[in-house]
Each structure stands twice: as structure tokens, then as C-alpha cells.
């Protein structure tokens, strides 16, 4: 990893706002950074001298004069976002202004190869500034080993990917549902809402909690681990570890479909996508299973609402994001709790890698600007 040069405070400030803006003139940079025009001119010259900013054309200033437009320079580098999903691995490489530089998708079993493909596609002269890996697990800091998945859920696939990553680059692990919640906040169904819950239903279940515009991780990094809710909970049955996830997850959904299927209804669906497609066609057995699934998700949403009162729940995940669930979820939530808006994710399965990329960009900018600062 290329070492970022030591910058003055004003150069750090201008670099940060330029990364967020993508491109800007000096007057615009002065306004965004709240610095004087002479200070910004000096900062831009400093950034240009080390390749962190570059001239990218001119724009009319509205006074008859053209103003120089600046963007990030080649030395600003790139970041890598990796979504180690339950079935697919998605990787994105981005510049520090968020623009997409590389993209690769493949099976979970081929995760290391997918990461290599994305790294190979990135510009050869772009230093990697940060890497964010989204995992379906709680993450933990381990002495001498950096961040690690806290359980065996994501450990093996993370280990396979870790050996492919460039050495010396900061690697941050984040829960995949938290990444998706961040993406919905900034680019998806929760734009303009500062408090909401992102409820993911798919192979597993999880909750991303956003309060005051920030993702809540909890004391152990385990906020939103709905799989740990006690289930079942009555006089005759003992709650089992992650039994609720087993009940609501996609595997049990397909098992219930197989049990409900009757001769004469055609082939039994083998994937959740097939089940929802048949329900959309009006097949009675598929419709009944999907409607029952909506009721179950609505009850889980009611539990979330009872604790958080988020005002908005965004449904995501391979089954949760299907709009066919919305009427049933809304009805059951209305029956059991107080008024709460429920909408489907607008980012779908891309939400996790989109959120991970946003985190990676923010950390990449911090990597460039973290060095000891001198006074202007």
C-alpha cells in the first residue's frame, strides 16, 4: 500500500470535500470546506503536487470567466468492498469519490477467485486505501489477528478470501445486514429517514438498526441478531439456539411448500424464487405458503416495533424484499402493534455491497487524511 503523504489541515479538509463532491471548482471547495479562497488555492496546489487532486476541465462561473474544475488525482487510490453472501460473493472496487472502477460476482465457494478478478480489474497504479468485508456474522477484534467473524458461520470463507488481499491495507469487517441498512439510508428506500429498521429475511434473518442516521451495532457488535430471539416460547417447549431463524429462513419456507404441494399443481418449487413466481401466477398452494410467510414476517416486524418503534421498516433479503409479502406483513403488524410504515427494499441483493463500498470509501478517505497534520 502506498503511504499517503503528510498533509496540512487545509489540504486534508479540501481532499475530504473533493472526495465527497466528486468534482468542484475552487470557489465551490472554499464554500464546502468553509475556508478562504487563498487557503483553498494553496491546498489545491499542495494536493496536485502529490497527485491527490487533478485538473479536469473548466466550468462557467456565471460572470463571464471560466473556473478550473478539480477531481481526485491518481494517487488518491481505490477501495475494495466484499460481500460474502450466503450464496454469492459480490465485490466492488471504487475510487475515493465513490465512482465504480471494478465489479465481480461469483459463487460463495469461489469467493477468493472473485476477489482476485476485481483486484485485477482495478487500475494498476491505484493504491488500495481500505477494504471492507461484509459477513453474515457478528464481528470481533481478536488479539494479534485483527477483526474476525465471531462464530464459525463466516470464518472459513473469510479465511479463504483474506489470503488474496493486498498486505498492509486496513481490513474492516462489518455485519452484512448493517451494510445493507446503511445503503438503504443513503441510496435506497429509507432516504430522508433518520430512524428505521432494515429487516432482512432470506436464508437467515437479521435486523439493521438506524437511529439518528447512524447504524447501531451494540455493546458486543450484535445488535439486530434476531436469530437469537428465544423461540419457541411457551409452557411445553424449550427455546433452541437460533430456532427462530430456522423457522423463518428460506429452507423452512421451501419445506413447508413441499408439505403443502398437491398432485396436479405441477412441479414443486425448489427455490424461493420459483415459489414466489408461482404465487405471483396465482397458484393456490404457492399463494397459501407465501401468505403464511408474510404473517410470520409481520409477527417478527411487530417484535421489532415493540422494542424500537422505528416508524419505518424496510423489508430486504432474498424473500423479504418481494413485494408480494407487503400486504400480509402490514396487516399482521397493524393487528399486533402501533402504526408503522413498511416498504420493500429498492436495492435488493445489491444493498450489502453498496453499503460496504460506502463504508470502504469513508475509511479510504480517512486513511489518506489520518497522518499527523501541520498547521497552515
PDB file of C-alpha atoms in Angstrom, residues 82-86 108 132-140 147-150 153-155 157-159 172-179 200 225 352 356:
ATOM      1  CA  UNK A  82     -16.560  -7.551  -0.488  1.00  0.00           C
ATOM      2  CA  UNK A  83     -19.946  -9.096   0.271  1.00  0.00           C
ATOM      3  CA  UNK A  84     -19.528 -12.713   1.380  1.00  0.00           C
ATOM      4  CA  UNK A  85     -23.196 -13.616   0.918  1.00  0.00           C
ATOM      5  CA  UNK A  86     -24.797 -16.978   1.727  1.00  0.00           C
ATOM      6  CA  UNK A 108     -19.509 -18.298  -2.359  1.00  0.00           C
ATOM      7  CA  UNK A 132     -14.439  -3.635   3.904  1.00  0.00           C
ATOM      8  CA  UNK A 133     -15.647  -7.232   4.095  1.00  0.00           C
ATOM      9  CA  UNK A 134     -19.343  -7.794   4.828  1.00  0.00           C
ATOM     10  CA  UNK A 135     -20.054 -11.086   6.570  1.00  0.00           C
ATOM     11  CA  UNK A 136     -23.219 -12.779   7.794  1.00  0.00           C
ATOM     12  CA  UNK A 137     -21.954 -12.842  11.342  1.00  0.00           C
ATOM     13  CA  UNK A 138     -21.071 -10.761  14.352  1.00  0.00           C
ATOM     14  CA  UNK A 139     -17.520  -9.474  14.048  1.00  0.00           C
ATOM     15  CA  UNK A 140     -14.966  -9.304  16.820  1.00  0.00           C
ATOM     16  CA  UNK A 147     -11.012  -8.431  13.077  1.00  0.00           C
ATOM     17  CA  UNK A 148     -12.565 -11.860  12.732  1.00  0.00           C
ATOM     18  CA  UNK A 149     -16.048 -13.378  12.367  1.00  0.00           C
ATOM     19  CA  UNK A 150     -17.146 -14.184  15.898  1.00  0.00           C
ATOM     20  CA  UNK A 153     -20.638 -19.029  10.219  1.00  0.00           C
ATOM     21  CA  UNK A 154     -18.347 -16.934   8.063  1.00  0.00           C
ATOM     22  CA  UNK A 155     -14.904 -17.946   9.328  1.00  0.00           C
ATOM     23  CA  UNK A 157     -14.860 -18.282   3.630  1.00  0.00           C
ATOM     24  CA  UNK A 158     -13.296 -15.191   5.223  1.00  0.00           C
ATOM     25  CA  UNK A 159     -10.022 -17.083   5.708  1.00  0.00           C
ATOM     26  CA  UNK A 172     -12.574  -3.839   8.321  1.00  0.00           C
ATOM     27  CA  UNK A 173     -15.274  -6.473   8.861  1.00  0.00           C
ATOM     28  CA  UNK A 174     -18.903  -5.421   9.120  1.00  0.00           C
ATOM     29  CA  UNK A 175     -22.141  -7.315   9.509  1.00  0.00           C
ATOM     30  CA  UNK A 176     -23.848  -7.704   6.125  1.00  0.00           C
ATOM     31  CA  UNK A 177     -27.256  -6.517   7.355  1.00  0.00           C
ATOM     32  CA  UNK A 178     -25.720  -3.363   8.818  1.00  0.00           C
ATOM     33  CA  UNK A 179     -24.110  -2.649   5.446  1.00  0.00           C
ATOM     34  CA  UNK A 200     -33.667  -8.941   6.168  1.00  0.00           C
ATOM     35  CA  UNK A 225     -29.198 -10.522  15.733  1.00  0.00           C
ATOM     36  CA  UNK A 352     -24.878  -5.154   1.169  1.00  0.00           C
ATOM     37  CA  UNK A 356     -19.856  -1.923   2.186  1.00  0.00           C
TER      38      UNK A 356
END
